[in-house]
Short mmCIF file of C-alpha atoms (C1' of nucleotides) in Angstrom, two decimals:
data_model
loop_
_atom_site.label_atom_id
_atom_site.label_comp_id
_atom_site.label_asym_id
_atom_site.label_seq_id
_atom_site.Cartn_x
_atom_site.Cartn_y
_atom_site.Cartn_z
CA UNK L 1 40.91 -11.47 5.36
CA UNK L 2 37.22 -10.77 4.96
CA UNK L 3 35.23 -13.22 2.92
CA UNK L 4 34.38 -11.86 -0.74
CA UNK L 5 30.82 -12.90 -0.29
CA UNK L 6 30.44 -10.95 2.87
CA UNK L 7 31.82 -7.89 1.20
CA UNK L 8 29.51 -8.30 -1.83
CA UNK L 9 26.48 -8.84 0.31
CA UNK L 10 27.28 -6.21 3.11
CA UNK L 11 28.83 -3.38 1.18
CA UNK L 12 27.42 -0.71 3.40
CA UNK L 13 28.42 -2.46 6.65
CA UNK L 14 32.06 -2.86 5.15
CA UNK L 15 32.24 0.74 4.20
CA UNK L 16 31.03 1.92 7.59
CA UNK L 17 33.61 -0.23 9.26
CA UNK L 18 36.41 1.11 7.10
CA UNK L 19 35.27 4.58 7.85
CA UNK L 20 35.79 3.89 11.51
CA UNK L 21 39.36 2.92 10.78
CA UNK L 22 39.92 5.97 8.66
CA UNK L 23 40.84 3.78 5.70
CA UNK L 24 41.57 5.95 2.71
CA UNK L 25 40.11 5.10 -0.58
CA UNK L 26 37.65 2.71 1.02
CA UNK L 27 35.06 3.34 -1.54
CA UNK L 28 37.50 2.58 -4.31
CA UNK L 29 39.02 -0.38 -2.58
CA UNK L 30 35.63 -2.07 -1.95
CA UNK L 31 34.47 -1.27 -5.60
CA UNK L 32 37.48 -2.57 -7.01
CA UNK L 33 37.05 -5.73 -4.94
CA UNK L 34 33.48 -6.29 -5.80
CA UNK L 35 34.33 -5.77 -9.52
CA UNK L 36 37.16 -8.16 -9.41
CA UNK L 37 34.96 -10.73 -7.78
CA UNK L 38 32.36 -10.41 -10.38
CA UNK L 39 34.93 -10.73 -13.17
CA UNK L 40 36.51 -13.73 -11.35
CA UNK L 41 33.11 -15.58 -11.13
CA UNK L 42 32.20 -14.71 -14.77
CA UNK L 43 35.60 -15.96 -15.95
CA UNK L 44 35.32 -19.06 -13.84
CA UNK L 45 31.89 -19.73 -15.27
CA UNK L 46 33.05 -19.42 -18.85
CA UNK L 47 36.26 -21.51 -18.07
CA UNK L 48 34.02 -24.17 -16.42
CA UNK L 49 31.89 -24.40 -19.57
CA UNK L 50 34.71 -25.11 -21.85
CA UNK L 51 36.15 -27.60 -19.43
CA UNK L 52 32.82 -29.32 -19.40
CA UNK L 53 32.88 -29.53 -23.12
CA UNK L 54 36.42 -30.90 -23.19
CA UNK L 55 35.56 -33.45 -20.57
CA UNK L 56 32.59 -34.57 -22.78
CA UNK L 57 34.75 -34.85 -25.83
CA UNK L 58 37.39 -36.66 -24.05
CA UNK L 59 34.79 -39.21 -22.95
CA UNK L 60 33.33 -39.52 -26.48
CA UNK L 61 36.79 -40.16 -27.88
CA UNK L 62 37.48 -42.80 -25.28
CA UNK L 63 34.18 -44.55 -26.32
CA UNK L 64 35.13 -44.19 -30.10
CA UNK L 65 38.54 -45.81 -29.56
CA UNK L 66 36.85 -48.61 -27.77
CA UNK L 67 34.45 -49.28 -30.57
CA UNK L 68 37.41 -49.07 -32.93
CA UNK L 69 36.02 -46.09 -34.79
CA UNK L 70 39.35 -44.46 -35.03
CA UNK L 71 38.37 -42.11 -37.88
CA UNK L 72 35.52 -40.52 -35.99
CA UNK L 73 37.70 -40.30 -32.90
CA UNK L 74 40.33 -38.28 -34.84
CA UNK L 75 37.68 -35.83 -36.03
CA UNK L 76 36.62 -35.08 -32.47
CA UNK L 77 40.45 -34.78 -31.45
CA UNK L 78 40.62 -31.93 -34.03
CA UNK L 79 37.67 -30.29 -32.29
CA UNK L 80 39.50 -30.12 -29.00
CA UNK L 81 42.42 -28.09 -30.34
CA UNK L 82 40.56 -24.98 -30.54
CA UNK L 83 38.81 -25.43 -27.09
CA UNK L 84 41.98 -26.27 -25.51
CA UNK L 85 43.52 -23.01 -26.70
CA UNK L 86 40.51 -21.04 -25.35
CA UNK L 87 40.61 -23.01 -22.15
CA UNK L 88 44.22 -22.10 -21.61
CA UNK L 89 43.53 -18.50 -22.23
CA UNK L 90 40.69 -18.42 -19.77
CA UNK L 91 42.70 -20.36 -17.12
CA UNK L 92 45.38 -17.73 -17.42
CA UNK L 93 42.89 -14.90 -17.13
CA UNK L 94 41.18 -16.72 -14.16
CA UNK L 95 44.63 -16.88 -12.49
CA UNK L 96 45.42 -13.26 -12.88
CA UNK L 97 42.03 -12.03 -11.80
CA UNK L 98 42.15 -14.46 -8.78
CA UNK L 99 45.47 -13.03 -7.74
CA UNK L 100 44.25 -9.53 -8.10
CA UNK L 101 41.24 -10.27 -6.01
CA UNK L 102 43.46 -11.86 -3.37
CA UNK L 103 45.73 -8.80 -3.29
CA UNK L 104 42.64 -6.42 -2.90
CA UNK L 105 41.34 -8.58 -0.19
CA UNK L 106 44.71 -8.39 1.67
CA UNK L 107 44.31 -4.69 1.76
CA UNK L 108 41.01 -4.71 3.47
CA UNK L 109 41.27 -4.72 7.26
CA UNK L 110 38.74 -6.29 9.58
CA UNK L 111 35.53 -4.56 10.38
CA UNK L 112 35.43 -3.06 13.92
CA UNK L 113 32.92 -4.27 16.18
CA UNK L 114 29.96 -2.09 17.10
CA UNK L 115 31.33 -0.81 20.31
CA UNK L 116 34.70 0.25 18.92
CA UNK L 117 34.93 3.97 19.29
CA UNK L 118 35.72 6.11 16.21
CA UNK L 119 39.05 7.85 16.28
CA UNK L 120 42.47 8.28 14.56
CA UNK L 121 45.08 7.49 17.17
CA UNK L 122 46.00 6.45 20.62
CA UNK L 123 44.43 9.82 21.93
CA UNK L 124 41.01 8.44 21.01
CA UNK L 125 41.20 5.05 22.89
CA UNK L 126 38.56 4.70 25.54
CA UNK L 127 39.72 4.25 29.08
CA UNK L 128 37.33 1.72 30.45
CA UNK L 129 38.74 0.67 33.72
CA UNK L 130 41.63 1.64 35.91
CA UNK L 131 42.96 -0.06 39.02
CA UNK L 132 45.68 0.15 41.57
CA UNK L 133 47.30 3.11 43.21
CA UNK L 134 50.07 4.85 41.65
CA UNK L 135 52.79 4.72 44.25
CA UNK L 136 54.51 7.92 45.51
CA UNK L 137 58.24 7.23 45.07
CA UNK L 138 60.78 8.16 47.56
CA UNK L 139 63.44 10.90 46.80
CA UNK L 140 65.91 9.74 44.20
CA UNK L 141 63.80 7.04 42.60
CA UNK L 142 65.06 5.83 39.30
CA UNK L 143 63.74 4.56 35.97
CA UNK L 144 64.06 0.91 35.49
CA UNK L 145 67.24 1.01 33.28
CA UNK L 146 69.02 2.81 36.14
CA UNK L 147 67.70 0.35 38.60
CA UNK L 148 68.80 -2.57 36.29
CA UNK L 149 72.30 -1.13 36.32
CA UNK L 150 72.35 -0.39 40.11
CA UNK L 151 71.47 -3.86 41.03
CA UNK L 152 73.19 -5.54 38.15
CA UNK L 153 70.21 -7.45 37.01
CA UNK L 154 69.91 -6.45 33.33
CA UNK L 155 72.95 -5.67 31.20
CA UNK L 156 72.07 -3.73 27.99
CA UNK L 157 75.63 -3.13 26.95
CA UNK L 158 76.49 -6.77 27.12
CA UNK L 159 73.54 -7.44 24.84
CA UNK L 160 74.87 -4.84 22.48
CA UNK L 161 78.12 -6.54 22.33
CA UNK L 162 76.74 -9.94 21.85
CA UNK L 163 74.09 -9.07 19.28
CA UNK L 164 72.97 -5.45 19.12
CA UNK L 165 70.64 -2.88 20.57
CA UNK L 166 67.28 -4.37 21.80
CA UNK L 167 68.82 -7.70 22.93
CA UNK L 168 69.51 -7.43 26.68
CA UNK L 169 71.07 -9.85 28.97
CA UNK L 170 69.36 -10.67 32.16
CA UNK L 171 71.53 -11.60 35.11
CA UNK L 172 71.32 -12.99 38.47
CA UNK L 173 68.15 -12.03 40.21
CA UNK L 174 66.96 -10.42 36.99
CA UNK L 175 67.17 -13.65 35.14
CA UNK L 176 65.46 -15.57 37.92
CA UNK L 177 62.67 -12.99 38.22
CA UNK L 178 62.05 -13.48 34.51
CA UNK L 179 61.91 -17.15 34.92
CA UNK L 180 59.57 -16.67 37.86
CA UNK L 181 57.12 -14.35 35.87
CA UNK L 182 56.98 -16.93 32.98
CA UNK L 183 56.13 -19.74 35.46
CA UNK L 184 53.70 -17.71 37.36
CA UNK L 185 51.93 -16.55 34.10
CA UNK L 186 51.72 -20.01 32.73
CA UNK L 187 50.44 -21.54 36.01
CA UNK L 188 47.75 -18.80 36.10
CA UNK L 189 46.72 -19.62 32.57
CA UNK L 190 46.71 -23.42 32.99
CA UNK L 191 44.76 -23.05 36.18
CA UNK L 192 42.22 -20.92 34.17
CA UNK L 193 41.94 -23.87 31.68
CA UNK L 194 44.39 -23.05 28.97
CA UNK L 195 46.38 -26.12 27.66
CA UNK L 196 50.09 -25.36 27.66
CA UNK L 197 51.88 -26.01 24.44
CA UNK L 198 55.47 -25.50 23.30
CA UNK L 199 55.70 -24.23 19.81
CA UNK L 200 58.44 -23.53 17.00
CA UNK L 201 59.96 -20.10 17.22
CA UNK L 202 60.33 -20.14 13.34
CA UNK L 203 57.26 -20.37 11.21
CA UNK L 204 56.87 -20.80 7.49
CA UNK L 205 55.14 -18.51 4.93
CA UNK L 206 51.83 -20.12 5.17
CA UNK L 207 51.62 -19.73 8.91
CA UNK L 208 52.61 -16.09 8.64
CA UNK L 209 49.87 -15.51 6.09
CA UNK L 210 47.45 -17.51 8.08
CA UNK L 211 47.41 -15.08 11.09
CA UNK L 212 47.95 -12.05 9.04
CA UNK L 213 51.46 -11.04 9.71
CA UNK L 214 52.04 -11.48 5.84
CA UNK L 215 51.73 -9.66 3.66
CA UNK L 216 51.05 -6.58 5.83
CA UNK L 217 53.82 -6.87 8.35
CA UNK L 218 56.62 -8.16 6.26
CA UNK L 219 59.23 -5.73 7.47
CA UNK L 220 58.43 -6.32 11.17
CA UNK L 221 59.71 -9.95 11.23
CA UNK L 222 63.13 -11.41 10.99
CA UNK L 223 63.39 -13.57 7.99
CA UNK L 224 65.71 -16.43 7.30
CA UNK L 225 66.04 -16.22 3.48
CA UNK L 226 67.90 -19.42 3.16
CA UNK L 227 65.02 -21.54 4.46
CA UNK L 228 62.35 -18.94 4.00
CA UNK L 229 61.35 -19.08 7.61
CA UNK L 230 60.23 -16.26 9.91
CA UNK L 231 61.17 -15.87 13.51
CA UNK L 232 57.81 -15.40 15.31
CA UNK L 233 56.93 -11.79 16.46
CA UNK L 234 54.34 -13.52 18.90
CA UNK L 235 53.23 -17.01 19.88
CA UNK L 236 49.88 -16.07 18.41
CA UNK L 237 51.36 -17.11 15.04
CA UNK L 238 52.45 -20.71 15.70
CA UNK L 239 49.73 -21.41 18.20
CA UNK L 240 46.81 -20.19 16.13
CA UNK L 241 48.23 -22.00 13.11
CA UNK L 242 47.80 -25.32 15.11
CA UNK L 243 44.30 -25.05 13.67
CA UNK L 244 45.07 -24.05 10.18
CA UNK L 245 43.21 -26.08 7.62
CA UNK L 246 41.20 -27.81 10.41
CA UNK L 247 37.41 -28.54 10.55
CA UNK L 248 36.22 -28.85 14.09
CA UNK L 249 33.15 -30.30 15.67
CA UNK L 250 30.97 -27.94 17.57
CA UNK L 251 31.61 -30.02 20.76
CA UNK L 252 35.33 -29.08 20.36
CA UNK L 253 34.74 -25.57 21.58
CA UNK L 254 36.18 -23.81 23.34
CA UNK L 255 39.78 -24.53 22.48
CA UNK L 256 42.10 -22.66 24.83
CA UNK L 257 45.91 -22.68 24.47
CA UNK L 258 48.68 -20.96 26.31
CA UNK L 259 52.35 -20.79 25.32
CA UNK L 260 55.53 -19.12 26.50
CA UNK L 261 57.82 -18.10 23.68
CA UNK L 262 60.44 -15.40 22.98
CA UNK L 263 59.25 -12.86 20.51
CA UNK L 264 61.22 -11.29 17.74
CA UNK L 265 60.48 -7.88 16.25
CA UNK L 266 62.51 -5.83 13.91
CA UNK L 267 60.77 -2.48 15.02
CA UNK L 268 62.33 -0.87 12.12
CA UNK L 269 62.14 2.84 12.35
CA UNK L 270 61.35 3.20 16.08
CA UNK L 271 64.09 4.92 18.00
CA UNK L 272 64.50 7.56 20.61
CA UNK L 273 63.41 7.94 24.28
CA UNK L 274 60.41 5.79 23.86
CA UNK L 275 62.65 2.71 23.35
CA UNK L 276 64.92 3.09 26.23
CA UNK L 277 65.63 0.36 28.52
CA UNK L 278 63.00 -2.47 28.38
CA UNK L 279 60.27 -0.27 26.75
CA UNK L 280 60.88 -1.78 23.23
CA UNK L 281 63.08 -4.59 22.42
CA UNK L 282 64.00 -6.76 19.40
CA UNK L 283 63.69 -9.97 21.55
CA UNK L 284 61.46 -10.30 24.49
CA UNK L 285 59.54 -12.99 26.42
CA UNK L 286 55.86 -13.34 26.36
CA UNK L 287 53.20 -15.84 27.58
CA UNK L 288 50.22 -15.87 25.19
CA UNK L 289 46.69 -17.12 25.42
CA UNK L 290 44.83 -18.23 22.39
CA UNK L 291 41.23 -19.27 22.00
CA UNK L 292 39.15 -20.77 19.14
CA UNK L 293 35.49 -20.11 19.72
CA UNK L 294 32.01 -20.68 18.43
CA UNK L 295 30.92 -17.37 16.76
CA UNK L 296 28.16 -16.92 19.17
CA UNK L 297 30.43 -17.22 22.15
CA UNK L 298 33.50 -15.29 21.11
CA UNK L 299 32.70 -12.06 22.77
CA UNK L 300 31.87 -13.79 26.12
CA UNK L 301 35.21 -15.34 25.73
CA UNK L 302 36.88 -11.95 25.10
CA UNK L 303 35.44 -10.69 28.28
CA UNK L 304 36.73 -13.80 30.11
CA UNK L 305 40.21 -13.13 28.77
CA UNK L 306 40.01 -9.57 29.77
CA UNK L 307 38.95 -10.58 33.32
CA UNK L 308 41.73 -13.11 33.41
CA UNK L 309 44.52 -10.58 32.59
CA UNK L 310 42.97 -8.16 34.95
CA UNK L 311 43.14 -10.68 37.74
CA UNK L 312 46.86 -11.26 37.09
CA UNK L 313 47.70 -7.46 37.08
CA UNK L 314 45.74 -7.02 40.31
CA UNK L 315 47.68 -10.01 42.03
CA UNK L 316 50.97 -8.39 40.96
CA UNK L 317 49.67 -5.23 42.58
CA UNK L 318 50.56 -3.02 39.62
CA UNK L 319 48.60 0.13 38.80
CA UNK L 320 47.03 -0.47 35.41
CA UNK L 321 44.28 0.67 33.09
CA UNK L 322 42.31 -1.01 30.24
CA UNK L 323 41.65 0.75 27.03
CA UNK L 324 39.18 -0.06 24.46
CA UNK L 325 41.15 0.75 21.14
CA UNK L 326 39.56 3.11 18.61
CA UNK L 327 39.06 2.10 15.03
CA UNK L 328 42.26 4.06 13.96
CA UNK L 329 44.51 2.47 16.61
CA UNK L 330 43.35 -1.12 16.27
CA UNK L 331 45.46 -3.83 14.53
CA UNK L 332 44.61 -4.72 11.00
CA UNK L 333 43.17 -8.08 11.78
CA UNK L 334 41.19 -7.31 14.92
CA UNK L 335 37.45 -6.58 15.40
CA UNK L 336 37.88 -5.49 19.02
CA UNK L 337 40.97 -4.92 21.04
CA UNK L 338 41.52 -4.08 24.77
CA UNK L 339 44.99 -2.96 25.62
CA UNK L 340 46.32 -3.23 29.23
CA UNK L 341 48.72 -0.69 30.25
CA UNK L 342 50.80 -0.51 33.50
CA UNK L 343 51.98 2.84 34.80
CA UNK L 344 55.53 3.30 34.77
CA UNK L 345 55.98 5.65 37.60
CA UNK L 346 59.44 6.73 37.31
CA UNK L 347 58.96 7.34 33.51
CA UNK L 348 55.55 8.89 34.31
CA UNK L 349 53.94 7.11 31.34
CA UNK L 350 51.81 4.05 30.60
CA UNK L 351 53.35 1.02 29.12
CA UNK L 352 51.29 -1.48 27.07
CA UNK L 353 51.73 -4.93 28.65
CA UNK L 354 48.78 -6.87 27.01
CA UNK L 355 46.60 -6.69 23.99
CA UNK L 356 43.50 -8.92 23.94
CA UNK L 357 41.59 -9.18 20.66
CA UNK L 358 38.80 -10.89 19.07
CA UNK L 359 39.39 -11.37 15.43
CA UNK L 360 36.08 -12.92 14.62
CA UNK L 361 36.57 -14.90 11.25
CA UNK L 362 39.19 -12.63 9.79
CA UNK L 363 42.05 -15.00 10.72
CA UNK L 364 39.93 -18.14 10.33
CA UNK L 365 39.15 -17.36 6.81
CA UNK L 366 42.83 -17.26 5.94
CA UNK L 367 43.58 -20.26 8.16
CA UNK L 368 40.66 -22.18 6.79
CA UNK L 369 39.60 -22.84 10.32
CA UNK L 370 36.04 -24.04 10.34
CA UNK L 371 33.62 -26.06 12.32
CA UNK L 372 30.48 -28.19 11.25
CA UNK L 373 27.59 -26.35 12.54
CA UNK L 374 24.26 -27.68 13.73
CA UNK L 375 23.02 -28.00 10.22
CA UNK L 376 26.16 -29.93 9.13
CA UNK L 377 27.54 -27.02 7.23
CA UNK L 378 31.04 -25.73 7.31
CA UNK L 379 31.31 -22.39 9.04
CA UNK L 380 34.37 -20.22 9.96
CA UNK L 381 35.21 -20.32 13.67
CA UNK L 382 36.26 -17.29 15.61
CA UNK L 383 39.81 -16.80 16.75
CA UNK L 384 41.09 -14.68 19.83
CA UNK L 385 44.32 -14.07 21.50
CA UNK L 386 45.90 -11.96 24.24
CA UNK L 387 49.04 -11.60 26.04
CA UNK L 388 49.11 -12.74 29.55
CA UNK L 389 51.64 -11.34 29.76
CA UNK L 390 54.45 -9.61 27.99
CA UNK L 391 57.48 -9.72 30.39
CA UNK L 392 59.82 -6.79 29.90
CA UNK L 393 57.27 -4.05 30.53
CA UNK L 394 55.89 -5.98 33.45
CA UNK L 395 59.45 -6.11 34.74
CA UNK L 396 59.93 -2.45 34.08
CA UNK L 397 56.68 -1.67 36.02
CA UNK L 398 57.82 -3.97 38.94
CA UNK L 399 61.16 -2.33 39.13
CA UNK L 400 59.91 1.15 39.21
CA UNK L 401 56.94 0.77 41.17
CA UNK L 402 58.25 -1.41 43.80
CA UNK L 403 61.54 0.28 44.59
CA UNK L 404 62.23 1.47 47.94
CA UNK L 405 65.38 2.93 49.52
CA UNK L 406 66.24 -0.68 50.74
CA UNK L 407 65.69 -2.29 47.21
CA UNK L 408 63.09 -3.83 44.91
CA UNK L 409 60.30 -5.40 46.93
CA UNK L 410 59.00 -8.49 45.03
CA UNK L 411 55.23 -8.88 45.02
CA UNK L 412 53.82 -11.58 47.27
CA UNK L 413 52.50 -13.92 44.50
CA UNK L 414 56.05 -14.06 42.85
CA UNK L 415 58.07 -14.87 45.85
CA UNK L 416 57.37 -18.59 45.90
CA UNK L 417 58.53 -18.52 42.22
CA UNK L 418 61.72 -16.66 42.57
CA UNK L 419 62.77 -17.58 46.03
CA UNK L 420 63.64 -13.97 47.27
CA UNK L 421 61.81 -10.97 48.56
CA UNK L 422 64.09 -8.31 47.65
CA UNK L 423 66.60 -7.25 45.06
CA UNK L 424 69.29 -5.22 46.61
"C1'" G X 1 74.75 -34.43 4.18
"C1'" G X 2 74.58 -39.35 0.89
"C1'" A X 3 71.71 -43.88 -1.10
"C1'" G X 4 66.83 -46.22 -1.53
"C1'" A X 5 61.30 -46.38 -0.81
"C1'" A X 6 56.77 -43.96 -0.13
"C1'" A X 7 52.79 -39.88 0.16
"C1'" U X 8 45.13 -41.63 -1.99
"C1'" G X 9 38.80 -39.52 1.86
"C1'" G X 10 38.42 -39.15 9.79
"C1'" C X 11 41.65 -43.86 9.89
"C1'" A X 12 43.29 -48.31 7.40
"C1'" G X 13 44.04 -49.57 2.38
"C1'" A X 14 42.75 -50.82 -3.25
"C1'" G X 15 43.38 -48.53 -7.69
"C1'" U X 16 49.39 -48.01 -12.77
"C1'" G X 17 46.04 -44.07 -19.02
"C1'" G X 18 39.22 -43.57 -20.09
"C1'" U X 19 33.42 -46.17 -17.37
"C1'" C X 20 37.68 -43.23 -10.63
"C1'" G X 21 35.72 -38.18 -6.67
"C1'" A X 22 37.89 -42.95 -6.19
"C1'" A X 23 36.66 -50.38 -4.26
"C1'" U X 24 36.78 -52.55 0.43
"C1'" G X 25 37.19 -52.45 5.76
"C1'" C X 26 36.92 -49.50 10.39
"C1'" G X 27 34.98 -45.28 12.33
"C1'" G X 28 30.81 -41.31 12.33
"C1'" C X 29 25.57 -40.16 11.47
"C1'" A X 30 20.50 -41.80 10.71
"C1'" G X 31 16.84 -45.77 10.69
"C1'" U X 32 14.87 -51.07 11.66
"C1'" C X 33 14.90 -54.31 16.02
"C1'" U X 34 14.96 -53.51 21.63
"C1'" U X 35 11.75 -51.33 27.83
"C1'" G X 36 16.87 -49.11 27.09
"C1'" A X 37 21.67 -50.42 25.42
"C1'" A X 38 24.74 -53.83 22.74
"C1'" A X 39 24.79 -57.09 18.45
"C1'" A X 40 22.84 -57.61 13.73
"C1'" C X 41 20.63 -55.45 9.38
"C1'" U X 42 19.48 -51.04 6.02
"C1'" G X 43 20.71 -46.34 4.47
"C1'" U X 44 24.22 -42.35 4.69
"C1'" U X 45 29.03 -40.09 5.30
"C1'" G X 46 35.45 -35.49 1.93
"C1'" A X 47 36.37 -30.17 0.81
"C1'" G X 48 35.94 -25.70 -2.36
"C1'" G X 49 33.71 -22.89 -6.52
"C1'" G X 50 29.10 -22.24 -8.99
"C1'" U X 51 23.33 -22.13 -9.13
"C1'" C X 52 16.91 -19.86 -6.54
"C1'" A X 53 17.66 -25.12 -6.92
"C1'" C X 54 19.98 -28.48 -10.49
"C1'" A X 55 23.53 -28.93 -14.11
"C1'" C X 56 28.58 -28.01 -14.23
"C1'" C X 57 33.84 -27.22 -12.67
"C1'" U X 58 38.27 -27.94 -9.44
"C1'" C X 59 40.92 -30.97 -5.78
"C1'" C X 60 44.23 -38.27 -4.88
"C1'" G X 61 51.30 -34.11 -0.68
"C1'" G X 62 52.67 -28.76 -3.43
"C1'" G X 63 54.02 -26.74 -8.35
"C1'" G X 64 54.77 -27.68 -13.61
"C1'" G X 65 54.60 -30.89 -18.01
"C1'" U X 66 53.04 -35.06 -21.59
"C1'" U X 67 48.00 -36.63 -23.57
"C1'" C X 68 41.82 -35.98 -26.88
"C1'" G X 69 41.78 -37.97 -21.64
"C1'" A X 70 46.09 -38.37 -15.58
"C1'" A X 71 45.33 -40.74 -8.83
"C1'" U X 72 47.95 -43.67 -12.67
"C1'" C X 73 53.34 -41.37 -17.19
"C1'" C X 74 57.52 -37.45 -16.88
"C1'" C X 75 60.22 -33.11 -14.23
"C1'" U X 76 60.64 -30.53 -9.74
"C1'" C X 77 59.84 -29.23 -4.55
"C1'" U X 78 58.28 -30.61 0.18
"C1'" U X 79 57.37 -34.26 3.95
"C1'" U X 80 57.69 -39.44 5.99
"C1'" C X 81 60.14 -44.18 6.42
"C1'" U X 82 64.65 -47.51 5.90
"C1'" C X 83 70.17 -47.68 5.65
"C1'" C X 84 74.79 -44.72 6.01
"C1'" G X 85 77.31 -40.21 7.92
"C1'" C X 86 77.20 -36.32 11.64
"C1'" C X 87 75.23 -34.60 16.27
"C1'" A X 88 72.56 -31.87 21.29
#
RNA sequence: GGAGAAAUGGCAGAGUGGUCGAAUGCGGCAGUCUUGAAAACUGUUGAGGGUCACACCUCCGGGGGUUCGAAUCCCUCUUUCUCCGCCA
């Protein structure tokens, strides 16, 4: 959520940013927000004035009672009646306008960074880096879901039976390879200075609002209505919320966390060929990195995260590219996002395996995540996160790109983690 | 799940209807002293809104209520602790 004061004072910047995202009715949205903010402040001022009067009267009445001047006190008491009525009225109005303002603010996405390209869709994303050779597969090479079946390492039907579509069962070397990947990713992250945390897989409403999943993505999360808890769609939510309602010292920066969690996504409305096999699941494993940074350092940190993920993909020897997302394709809360895509050779398509973003103060504002700056004033921190990495599509890429007539050749770095070199 | 107790500033801990945004101690920061440090002493030290700056307003776990006036009384929710039950 953007700060109202920022919108008020930087109307043009906001409009320009929204234009880059192709937000419809941006003019109207911003105008309404500014109007609501003005009304809110005017109402608050009026309400405060009456409250001040009431406070004064209450104090005077107290004095009079003490002085045993009951008559005079009763007279003043009468005077409060009208004021209280007015105050109630204004308080209601204040509440309404505050809610209205809040709802408007929830509709405004983050302002894209300067270098974010304009554009409407994935077509307009900027390919800024590509590495790794796309292997030429042998005759009869298979897509990963066929390989999974052939070697009996992932059982989609079994998952269907137990739960439903999008909940696969990993078996044997498949299960072990998953575990190996998780450990390898976590080790890479902790070696790079990220503190490992284990967090709840359910979050409450406040947390879901804190990182921006609510109210924009309500339908994407599994919801336990009985206890009003949400299954996490990403570790970003619980991990970033560690810092909700926190005031840091400048010396606390940078705060770097990593966590492995399963992720749960309803993915309502997405069916078809794109979701075959491991391409899109309702439950999948992911290792996440999260950073809390001083505003002056956050873009440096973002570059660091990008390089970190780059290194992992290079070690895995997978062909990948990095995209700088365009305004139209970027997430609601992000100011700048880099997507990492691995090439799925047998499917002849790129699969997103990581998304690394700087949210600047957008999440911090909702989270009330601040720090004391050098002048002793509270200032919003910057939050960042990225996948490092999402498991299923990495697995898909590995299976497809590393297949040989003899079997799947495990990348060198993973062999110590899984204890075998070949799936056959 | 049942019974009881509790929730106050970074921490500890007073405060049971008005003078309380809140005593006191510890911690933090600044200063005096010192070659420097420690100790001692002095001052300062919650968040948000609002204002050019003041004034002023809100916040004592969350929400609601009683009252001219609530940290203090009532209702409700949440959390923590103790006892009982259940249990990986």
